[in-house]
Amino acid sequence: MTEALAIQGLGYRRNQKQILKDINLTLPTGQIVGLLGANGAGKTTLMRLIAGSAINFRGAISVAGVTTAPQRKAQVSFSAQMDGFNPSWRVGQVADVMTALFPDFRTADFLQLAQLLALDQKQRIKRLSKGNQRKLQLAVTLSRRASLYLLDEPFDGIDVMTRKAMLSSILRWTPEQATLVISDHHVSDIDQLLDQVVVIKDQTVVAQEAADTIRTQGQSIEAYFESFYGGEQHD
Amino acid sequence: MTSTSKVFWQMTKERVRQVTQLIEIDLGVIAVLVVMRLIGRLSSEDVLGFSTLFGLITVMVGFVAQAQSQEQVWVQNRWRLVPLADWKLYCASTLANLATSVYLWAVIAAVTTVEVLVSGVKGYWSNTNLVVLASVLVLILVMLMLLWTLISLEHMLTTMITDFLPGMQEKWLRRVIILVSIVVSLKLIDWFVDGITWLVNRAGITGASFNSSVTINGSGMVMHGTVLADLWLTIIMFAGAVLILSVLNCYLLSHWVETKQTPAAV
Amino acid sequence: MEFDDKVPIYYQIEQYINREIIVGNLAPGDQVPAVRQLALTLTVNVNTIQRALAELIRDGILVSERGKGNFVTTDTAVLAQMKQRVIEDELAETYDHLAGLGMAPAEMVAALEGYIKERKEGGSHD
């Protein structure tokens, strides 16, 4: 079966600064992968490159075996795909717009997810609390049938109860053969869900390891991640 | 893969909704004018004059609103992440603007016509040649398209440059770049028009020769024939410019123009 | 369910299912909930559940029936061995903890007996 993601020799510059370099990364299908790195390490940039928001890169990116931008976009569901939605729209309207623009969007799934996450169909986006906006983003992202899901810091600023509901949603709604990549700089938010972790530091991938391997050595994933930062202070 | 027509319809729907709000404001203003006429503060001619003026203002604001909608398509994730080739996205947006404009003009024209008929003011429409009128409308449409294309080119070039150069946090630096790119683009257009004019002259095509080889209508239209031919020559020139610049825009869009990021993320 | 973050989760789930069997929540022959259901209930990855179940099947604690699902074995000998192993693990842990406090084996036995006696007598307020 083709890999969910295959990246070779990826490099990316912006404003004359090297943001990412020499990235080689392969992810199999059917896994939940944690993308770990300090604030500003390049996690979001990597997701933007995979999804197609960022386009001026060196190297090769393929998702589920396809490489051109429109094909990749059909295989990837990125949590940022709601950027630009009219804030006056209601939650229910969001589903209509998504259906028009994305043929793989499942309105029935979205309605169930919205209910699970306690989102009111009639609420306007601009009136949603930050937590509810994040929940809406998650519901939208998971309602598409994609091969690769990219969640960028989905639990940022989320309280414990909401996080539990969101974790449940992720488990329930990710298709079996799909791969899900979650970026977070607070590892403990997601660590019991992860099959493997990918650590980004110094503009490149410094480690890719199975969660079980790390724990078998008696180390928590959080400690493993922090070991890359030695005695440095980070967020 | 999303279909281009679905994207076109969604864009048109949203832009039409926006423009309808402008129309409502226009109607509101007209209502106020009519009331003032009824209480004798304005003459019929004045009402007509003001409302036509406001109709024009509405059309201009509509143009700006559509330009803004178009520019958002290039840099927002909600459009750029749609599984559709960038050039198709570009075409959908251009067509959506055209469709919205036609809708806006049709409504404003209808409203104005109603007003003219109701007010009974004579001599408003002199003997207008419908063919020439239609050609003028086409010319205006093509000119609008050229303007939108130029605005997009501007925007894309500035985005490219601000993504490429370091130290882009300074607002003044970004403004300077926008100014410079506008000046450069205008110069390019200038050269382009000069070039085409030179080509046309070399090929010996002038308005006059156009006229002699094309017979529009036997009786009394020959004079309009020249005007018509020149009109269409200009239309074709502008359309050519739109086409070439659009190809350039599509290239820039798929190779250089990236979406905006929310500030916190890297 | 809360997990120890330094031990592989699939292993902790194995332990969890073993304990469910020992205390009787899962009886011999009972069907184990479906993989996806377990994943949701315990809030862990489906792959993790699958690995845990695979290990339990390999150990003979669970039996997989094609098309039907996974069942607790009816082989009471295997289950008794498993219970023995779990008890031994608990004892080992207690032994290590008490030894770490510097207690000798005889002291440990005395302490445990004393504690059990006290628990029985003060039993009503639990």
XYZ file of C-alpha atoms in Angstrom:
627
model
C 0.000 0.000 0.000
C 1.352 3.456 -0.827
C 2.575 5.473 2.093
C 0.374 8.192 3.470
C 3.206 10.692 3.145
C 6.610 10.624 1.477
C 8.894 13.640 1.645
C 12.359 13.735 0.108
C 14.987 16.431 0.403
C 12.514 19.125 1.403
C 13.923 22.622 1.853
C 12.062 25.889 2.323
C 13.179 29.492 2.582
C 11.197 32.570 3.353
C 12.335 36.159 3.856
C 15.872 34.966 3.133
C 15.750 32.663 6.145
C 16.034 28.880 5.958
C 12.910 27.595 7.701
C 13.270 23.906 6.847
C 16.079 21.925 5.263
C 16.964 18.353 4.307
C 13.671 16.915 5.430
C 13.155 13.249 4.613
C 10.045 11.757 6.125
C 7.874 8.767 5.361
C 4.649 7.986 7.173
C 2.712 4.732 6.761
C -1.057 4.535 6.498
C -3.349 4.042 9.481
C -1.264 5.795 12.120
C -1.536 8.716 14.478
C 1.684 10.690 14.424
C 2.774 13.402 16.810
C 4.722 16.262 15.227
C 6.709 17.706 18.105
C 8.848 20.787 18.207
C 9.300 24.009 20.120
C 7.370 27.133 19.219
C 8.607 28.426 15.897
C 10.405 25.197 14.981
C 8.561 24.869 11.673
C 5.724 22.452 12.423
C 3.077 24.679 10.888
C 5.294 25.406 7.895
C 5.742 21.692 7.265
C 1.983 21.188 7.336
C 1.430 24.142 5.018
C 3.896 22.633 2.555
C 2.250 19.223 2.635
C -1.238 20.689 2.276
C -0.339 23.153 -0.468
C -0.640 26.509 1.318
C 3.091 26.998 0.886
C 4.386 26.196 -2.578
C 7.866 27.517 -3.154
C 9.915 24.578 -1.925
C 12.798 22.357 -2.968
C 12.441 18.591 -2.945
C 9.506 16.235 -3.360
C 6.265 15.767 -1.453
C 3.778 13.029 -2.192
C 0.599 12.117 -0.368
C -0.986 8.719 -0.974
C 1.220 8.434 -4.041
C 0.199 11.685 -5.753
C 2.471 14.678 -6.159
C 0.830 17.585 -7.980
C -0.730 20.312 -5.859
C -4.413 19.806 -6.801
C -4.103 16.033 -6.340
C -2.471 16.433 -2.950
C -5.166 18.870 -1.874
C -7.751 16.203 -2.620
C -5.952 13.777 -0.303
C -5.157 16.133 2.563
C -7.497 17.662 5.144
C -5.681 20.508 6.896
C -7.162 22.196 9.945
C -6.406 25.641 8.439
C -8.843 25.123 5.541
C -11.422 27.326 7.241
C -9.152 30.408 7.152
C -11.097 33.108 5.378
C -14.589 31.863 6.145
C -16.956 34.764 6.715
C -17.228 35.226 10.510
C -20.923 36.055 10.137
C -21.712 32.602 8.860
C -23.464 30.164 11.120
C -22.132 26.723 11.972
C -24.800 25.158 9.750
C -23.766 27.315 6.784
C -20.176 26.167 7.197
C -21.307 22.672 6.206
C -23.022 24.007 3.064
C -19.938 25.919 1.960
C -17.652 22.949 2.630
C -19.935 20.657 0.614
C -19.807 23.061 -2.325
C -16.031 23.295 -2.288
C -14.937 19.799 -1.231
C -16.542 16.731 -2.826
C -15.272 14.484 -0.019
C -17.013 16.449 2.733
C -19.647 14.429 4.585
C -22.387 16.642 5.988
C -23.934 13.778 7.978
C -20.598 13.169 9.707
C -20.228 16.881 10.370
C -23.646 17.099 12.005
C -22.836 14.155 14.270
C -19.448 15.575 15.159
C -20.940 18.978 15.879
C -23.404 17.348 18.224
C -20.678 15.298 19.915
C -18.691 18.475 20.450
C -21.759 20.437 21.596
C -21.688 22.998 18.778
C -24.860 24.945 18.124
C -25.817 24.943 14.408
C -27.274 28.413 14.689
C -24.293 30.118 16.293
C -22.288 32.557 14.208
C -18.586 31.842 13.934
C -17.615 35.223 15.337
C -19.691 34.592 18.440
C -18.022 31.287 19.247
C -15.548 31.162 22.106
C -11.977 30.280 21.211
C -12.518 26.730 22.412
C -15.643 26.340 20.320
C -13.869 27.714 17.273
C -11.201 25.067 17.697
C -13.901 22.416 18.035
C -15.520 23.664 14.826
C -12.179 23.496 13.040
C -11.762 19.932 14.216
C -15.277 18.954 13.159
C -14.717 20.428 9.699
C -11.315 18.759 9.303
C -12.538 15.316 10.339
C -15.661 15.495 8.181
C -13.637 15.239 5.006
C -12.698 11.790 3.724
C -8.967 12.188 3.204
C -5.848 10.007 3.311
C -3.935 12.416 5.485
C -5.260 14.653 8.225
C -3.170 17.531 9.512
C -4.147 19.068 12.834
C -2.117 22.117 13.777
C -2.054 22.634 17.548
C -5.704 21.619 17.924
C -5.633 21.809 21.713
C -4.140 25.266 21.990
C -5.944 27.038 24.804
C -8.430 24.207 25.309
C -9.696 23.120 28.731
C -9.442 19.533 29.928
C -13.052 18.485 29.310
C -13.091 19.890 25.772
C -9.814 18.155 25.049
C -11.265 14.825 26.086
C -14.217 15.344 23.758
C -11.857 16.279 20.948
C -9.621 13.245 21.540
C -12.701 11.056 21.433
C -13.777 12.643 18.160
C -10.380 12.079 16.620
C -10.448 8.402 17.567
C -13.965 7.895 16.367
C -13.856 9.780 13.094
C -10.443 9.109 11.616
C -10.905 6.488 8.886
C -8.948 3.294 9.542
C -6.545 3.574 6.641
C -5.942 7.284 7.031
C -2.992 8.811 8.822
C -3.390 11.705 11.205
C -0.609 14.127 12.068
C -1.074 16.268 15.171
C 1.354 19.016 16.012
C 1.643 20.160 19.561
C 4.287 21.633 21.768
C 2.615 20.219 24.894
C 3.231 16.537 24.436
C 1.070 15.381 27.329
C -2.046 16.605 25.494
C -1.820 13.809 22.975
C 0.709 11.240 24.066
C -1.576 8.299 24.721
C -2.923 8.484 21.170
C 0.376 8.380 19.333
C 1.766 5.518 17.270
C 4.941 7.409 16.535
C 6.549 10.780 17.049
C 8.505 13.021 14.722
C 10.681 15.670 16.331
C 11.543 18.898 14.530
C 14.531 20.892 15.665
C 17.124 23.090 13.957
C 15.040 23.282 10.776
C 15.002 19.539 10.221
C 13.641 16.213 11.438
C 15.970 15.085 14.208
C 14.056 11.995 15.243
C 11.294 9.652 14.187
C 10.440 6.922 16.656
C 7.621 4.553 17.585
C 5.883 5.491 20.834
C 6.143 1.944 22.138
C 9.908 1.882 21.571
C 10.328 5.031 23.634
C 8.183 3.741 26.472
C 9.726 0.263 26.461
C 12.939 2.026 27.401
C 11.144 3.401 30.441
C 10.926 6.969 29.136
C 7.821 9.101 28.736
C 7.361 10.703 25.334
C 7.513 14.082 27.002
C 10.918 13.286 28.501
C 12.071 11.919 25.157
C 11.077 15.153 23.444
C 12.713 17.278 26.117
C 15.954 15.316 25.798
C 16.496 17.049 22.471
C 16.552 20.365 24.188
C 19.154 19.539 26.803
C 19.040 22.200 29.442
C 17.456 24.839 27.177
C 14.415 26.744 28.266
C 11.508 26.424 25.918
C 7.784 26.908 25.967
C -11.232 17.014 -7.362
C -13.693 19.850 -7.033
C -15.381 20.994 -10.211
C -14.629 24.479 -11.510
C -18.325 25.240 -11.917
C -19.050 24.505 -8.252
C -16.316 26.909 -7.212
C -17.620 29.487 -9.691
C -21.141 29.241 -8.278
C -19.997 29.526 -4.680
C -17.908 32.585 -5.519
C -20.740 34.157 -7.503
C -23.226 33.471 -4.714
C -21.072 35.186 -2.142
C -20.251 38.182 -4.337
C -23.849 38.641 -5.444
C -24.925 38.647 -1.797
C -22.389 41.360 -1.068
C -23.432 43.432 -4.077
C -27.113 43.026 -3.208
C -26.407 44.777 0.062
C -25.007 47.705 -1.929
C -28.111 47.698 -4.129
C -30.276 47.854 -1.036
C -28.412 50.944 0.109
C -28.911 52.476 -3.319
C -32.624 51.744 -3.188
C -32.752 53.291 0.231
C -31.184 56.467 -1.067
C -33.642 56.535 -3.964
C -36.491 56.106 -1.537
C -35.259 59.134 0.401
C -34.996 61.138 -2.818
C -38.520 60.183 -3.844
C -39.848 61.268 -0.475
C -38.085 64.588 -0.871
C -39.695 64.971 -4.310
C -43.088 64.188 -2.845
C -42.754 66.825 -0.170
C -41.729 69.225 -2.892
C -38.112 69.779 -1.959
C -36.672 68.379 -5.178
C -37.611 68.522 -8.825
C -38.033 65.412 -10.954
C -34.893 66.246 -12.876
C -32.925 66.569 -9.636
C -34.214 63.248 -8.336
C -33.206 61.584 -11.559
C -29.838 63.272 -11.556
C -29.001 62.338 -7.967
C -30.222 58.777 -8.273
C -28.270 58.195 -11.490
C -25.227 59.561 -9.720
C -25.792 57.242 -6.809
C -26.330 54.358 -9.184
C -22.909 55.062 -10.607
C -21.387 55.258 -7.170
C -22.965 51.902 -6.327
C -21.478 50.372 -9.455
C -18.046 51.731 -8.577
C -18.199 50.511 -4.992
C -19.345 47.166 -6.411
C -16.249 47.077 -8.585
C -14.028 47.644 -5.556
C -15.883 45.009 -3.534
C -15.383 42.464 -6.307
C -11.721 43.331 -6.627
C -11.360 42.709 -2.907
C -13.196 39.363 -3.137
C -10.868 38.315 -5.943
C -7.721 39.269 -4.075
C -8.835 37.239 -1.081
C -8.993 34.125 -3.244
C -5.249 34.214 -3.896
C -4.179 34.384 -0.265
C -6.827 32.614 1.781
C -6.624 28.943 2.707
C -10.337 28.434 2.203
C -9.833 28.915 -1.552
C -6.260 27.783 -2.147
C -6.711 24.452 -0.375
C -9.606 23.524 -2.655
C -8.522 20.580 -4.863
C -8.542 22.548 -8.093
C -5.759 23.622 -10.435
C -4.772 27.225 -9.736
C -5.549 28.421 -13.247
C -9.057 27.031 -12.978
C -9.462 28.837 -9.657
C -8.363 32.013 -11.407
C -10.869 31.545 -14.229
C -13.673 30.824 -11.791
C -12.955 34.018 -9.894
C -12.752 36.128 -13.054
C -16.021 34.719 -14.370
C -17.639 35.209 -10.972
C -16.695 38.874 -11.067
C -18.106 39.195 -14.585
C -21.344 37.503 -13.617
C -21.702 39.683 -10.532
C -21.029 42.830 -12.535
C -23.608 41.941 -15.160
C -26.113 41.334 -12.363
C -25.275 44.656 -10.710
C -25.506 46.663 -13.931
C -28.714 44.964 -14.966
C -30.340 45.841 -11.661
C -29.077 49.429 -11.632
C -30.074 49.881 -15.283
C -33.539 48.480 -14.584
C -33.973 50.735 -11.553
C -32.855 53.773 -13.542
C -35.152 52.888 -16.441
C -38.096 52.580 -14.086
C -37.296 55.943 -12.596
C -37.041 57.559 -16.030
C -40.372 56.112 -17.126
C -42.083 57.055 -13.885
C -40.773 60.586 -13.788
C -41.761 61.193 -17.412
C -38.672 63.296 -18.009
C -38.264 63.527 -21.733
C -35.188 63.341 -23.848
C -33.192 61.169 -21.501
C -32.355 58.501 -24.013
C -31.557 60.194 -27.307
C -31.460 58.086 -30.432
C -29.076 55.479 -29.177
C -27.656 52.945 -31.494
C -28.120 49.635 -29.741
C -25.193 47.953 -31.479
C -22.833 50.748 -30.482
C -24.279 50.731 -26.960
C -23.730 46.996 -26.670
C -20.180 47.372 -27.982
C -19.499 50.135 -25.488
C -20.741 47.869 -22.708
C -18.444 45.087 -23.912
C -15.587 47.579 -23.966
C -16.327 48.640 -20.420
C -16.481 45.011 -19.302
C -13.136 44.248 -20.919
C -11.650 47.363 -19.353
C -12.912 46.265 -15.954
C -11.359 42.854 -16.534
C -8.108 44.553 -17.411
C -8.284 46.569 -14.218
C -8.972 43.462 -12.085
C -6.145 41.639 -13.842
C -3.780 44.513 -13.127
C -4.857 44.714 -9.491
C -4.245 40.978 -9.130
C -0.848 41.299 -10.781
C 0.019 44.094 -8.342
C -1.079 42.093 -5.377
C 0.708 38.945 -6.460
C 3.956 40.755 -7.168
C 3.870 42.503 -3.811
C 3.107 39.238 -2.018
C 5.979 37.538 -3.804
C 8.391 40.301 -2.964
C 7.372 40.602 0.685
C 7.699 36.823 1.073
C 11.109 36.862 -0.530
C 12.855 39.800 1.093
C 14.006 39.883 4.697
C 12.869 42.356 7.324
C 9.263 42.539 6.190
C 7.891 43.445 9.566
C 8.168 47.146 8.757
C 4.897 48.498 7.404
C 6.551 51.347 5.569
C 8.778 48.956 3.661
C 5.759 47.009 2.472
C 4.050 50.222 1.385
C 7.104 51.309 -0.587
C 7.149 47.989 -2.396
C 3.461 48.290 -3.270
C 4.070 51.764 -4.678
C 7.078 50.649 -6.678
C 5.251 47.649 -8.117
C 2.328 49.859 -9.214
C 4.680 52.231 -10.996
C 6.537 49.363 -12.653
C 3.310 47.700 -13.796
C 1.968 50.934 -15.297
C 5.203 51.329 -17.209
C 4.873 47.760 -18.479
C 1.314 48.446 -19.655
C 2.528 51.570 -21.380
C 5.192 49.644 -23.262
C 2.689 46.939 -24.127
C 0.223 49.419 -25.619
C 3.029 51.125 -27.554
C 4.154 47.781 -28.847
C 0.712 46.759 -30.042
C 0.096 50.134 -31.656
C 3.405 49.809 -33.509
C 2.472 46.302 -34.654
C -0.922 47.444 -35.811
C 0.544 50.312 -37.779
C 3.146 48.053 -39.359
C 0.445 45.655 -40.491
C -1.358 48.577 -42.117
C -4.577 48.047 -40.243
C -6.229 51.351 -39.515
C -9.731 52.286 -38.590
C -10.360 53.514 -42.108
C -9.324 50.327 -43.868
C -11.379 48.367 -41.398
C -14.344 50.409 -42.427
C -13.933 49.854 -46.110
C -13.744 46.097 -45.829
C -16.642 45.723 -43.467
C -20.127 46.768 -44.402
C -22.279 47.015 -41.343
C -25.586 48.132 -42.746
C -26.396 49.853 -45.993
C -28.341 52.890 -44.873
C -26.839 55.634 -42.756
C -24.693 53.405 -40.590
C -21.421 53.950 -42.389
C -20.539 56.744 -40.031
C -21.186 54.504 -37.047
C -19.178 51.849 -38.826
C -15.934 53.673 -38.195
C -16.738 54.219 -34.551
C -17.759 50.593 -34.240
C -14.598 49.307 -35.890
C -12.388 51.423 -33.681
C -14.346 50.272 -30.650
C -13.840 46.651 -31.528
C -10.189 47.152 -32.300
C -9.752 48.585 -28.827
C -11.801 45.765 -27.333
C -9.617 43.175 -29.023
C -6.457 44.943 -27.877
C -7.625 45.107 -24.298
C -8.823 41.497 -24.430
C -5.385 40.499 -25.671
C -3.784 42.338 -22.781
C -6.145 40.655 -20.341
C -5.290 37.253 -21.784
C -1.538 37.709 -21.634
C -1.564 39.203 -18.143
C -3.918 36.477 -16.940
C -1.521 33.804 -18.114
C 1.203 35.618 -16.191
C -1.030 35.840 -13.118
C -1.808 32.130 -13.246
C 1.884 31.339 -13.439
C 2.634 33.545 -10.444
C -0.286 32.093 -8.548
C 0.798 28.475 -8.860
C 4.515 29.048 -8.393
C 4.908 31.936 -6.010
C 1.804 33.152 -4.235
C 1.282 31.518 -0.846
C -1.551 31.960 1.620
C -1.586 34.198 4.651
C -0.614 32.756 7.977
C -2.127 33.505 11.345
C 0.541 35.455 13.234
C 1.332 32.975 16.005
C 2.157 30.072 13.737
C 5.490 29.158 12.152
C -8.463 5.786 31.474
C -5.268 7.192 32.896
C -2.030 5.569 31.808
C 1.499 5.491 33.104
C 3.428 7.486 30.537
C 6.639 5.468 30.913
C 5.231 2.063 30.058
C 3.995 0.998 26.626
C 0.247 1.495 26.563
C -0.485 -1.802 24.832
C 1.147 -3.565 27.781
C -0.984 -1.593 30.255
C -4.104 -2.567 28.329
C -3.095 -6.219 28.491
C -2.835 -5.841 32.255
C -6.204 -4.103 32.352
C -7.916 -6.943 30.479
C -6.195 -9.573 32.612
C -7.483 -7.863 35.731
C -10.992 -7.635 34.323
C -10.853 -11.397 33.859
C -9.465 -12.035 37.346
C -12.106 -9.947 39.124
C -14.816 -11.539 37.009
C -15.992 -8.609 34.854
C -14.990 -10.756 31.927
C -15.901 -14.393 32.338
C -14.392 -17.342 30.427
C -16.095 -17.490 27.046
C -17.271 -13.864 27.208
C -16.822 -11.708 24.136
C -14.348 -8.891 24.463
C -15.662 -5.519 23.154
C -14.740 -4.669 19.578
C -11.399 -3.024 18.884
C -12.904 0.342 17.971
C -15.166 0.278 21.008
C -12.266 -0.418 23.341
C -10.251 2.346 21.680
C -13.030 4.828 22.357
C -13.715 3.658 25.896
C -10.068 3.793 26.914
C -9.191 6.792 24.688
C -6.312 5.101 22.945
C -5.271 4.409 19.402
C -6.851 1.483 17.555
C -3.387 0.145 16.705
C -2.542 0.030 20.411
C -5.664 -2.002 21.185
C -4.903 -4.347 18.316
C -1.411 -4.960 19.585
C -2.652 -5.615 23.125
C -5.235 -8.086 21.848
C -2.665 -9.767 19.597
C -0.391 -10.295 22.602
C -3.252 -11.702 24.687
C -4.201 -14.048 21.869
C -0.592 -15.148 21.578
C -0.541 -15.837 25.317
C -3.737 -17.851 24.987
C -5.769 -15.572 27.250
C -8.004 -14.573 24.377
C -9.230 -16.609 21.442
C -10.015 -15.072 18.077
C -12.993 -16.442 16.158
C -13.065 -15.438 12.509
C -15.918 -13.126 11.723
C -17.167 -13.132 15.309
C -14.550 -11.318 17.360
C -12.359 -12.012 20.329
C -13.383 -14.131 23.290
C -11.930 -14.935 26.688
C -10.587 -18.474 26.605
C -12.514 -21.226 28.396
C -9.246 -22.916 29.268
C -9.289 -22.396 33.037
C -5.719 -23.704 33.403
C -4.390 -20.864 31.240
C -6.441 -18.332 33.174
C -5.262 -19.705 36.486
C -1.650 -19.387 35.313
C -2.316 -15.826 34.269
C -3.840 -14.994 37.643
C -0.805 -16.512 39.296
C 1.513 -14.343 37.211
C -0.429 -11.176 38.024
C -0.361 -11.956 41.746
C 3.333 -12.665 41.556
C 3.937 -9.338 39.818
C 2.086 -7.552 42.643
C 4.050 -9.459 45.268
C 7.322 -8.685 43.502
C 6.496 -5.011 43.486
C 5.541 -4.982 47.170
C 8.653 -6.995 48.039
C 10.870 -4.557 46.161
C 9.226 -1.560 47.835
C 9.563 -2.988 51.346
C 13.112 -4.168 50.713
C 13.869 -0.659 49.576
C 12.823 0.496 53.060
C 15.436 -1.822 54.483
C 13.115 -4.552 55.737
C 14.251 -8.173 55.963
C 11.901 -10.913 54.688
C 10.873 -12.013 58.201
C 9.965 -8.415 59.062
C 7.889 -8.159 55.905
C 5.832 -11.257 56.760
C 5.222 -9.993 60.313
C 4.239 -6.535 59.083
C 1.792 -7.929 56.552
C 0.157 -10.271 59.055
C -0.177 -7.428 61.530
C -1.709 -5.177 58.929
C -4.253 -7.769 57.818
C -5.313 -8.323 61.418
C -5.817 -4.589 61.921
C -7.837 -4.289 58.731
C -10.157 -7.078 59.820
C -10.736 -5.538 63.244
C -11.223 -1.966 62.082
C -13.082 -3.429 59.103
C -16.417 -1.546 59.308
C -15.058 1.883 58.381
C -13.598 1.199 54.947
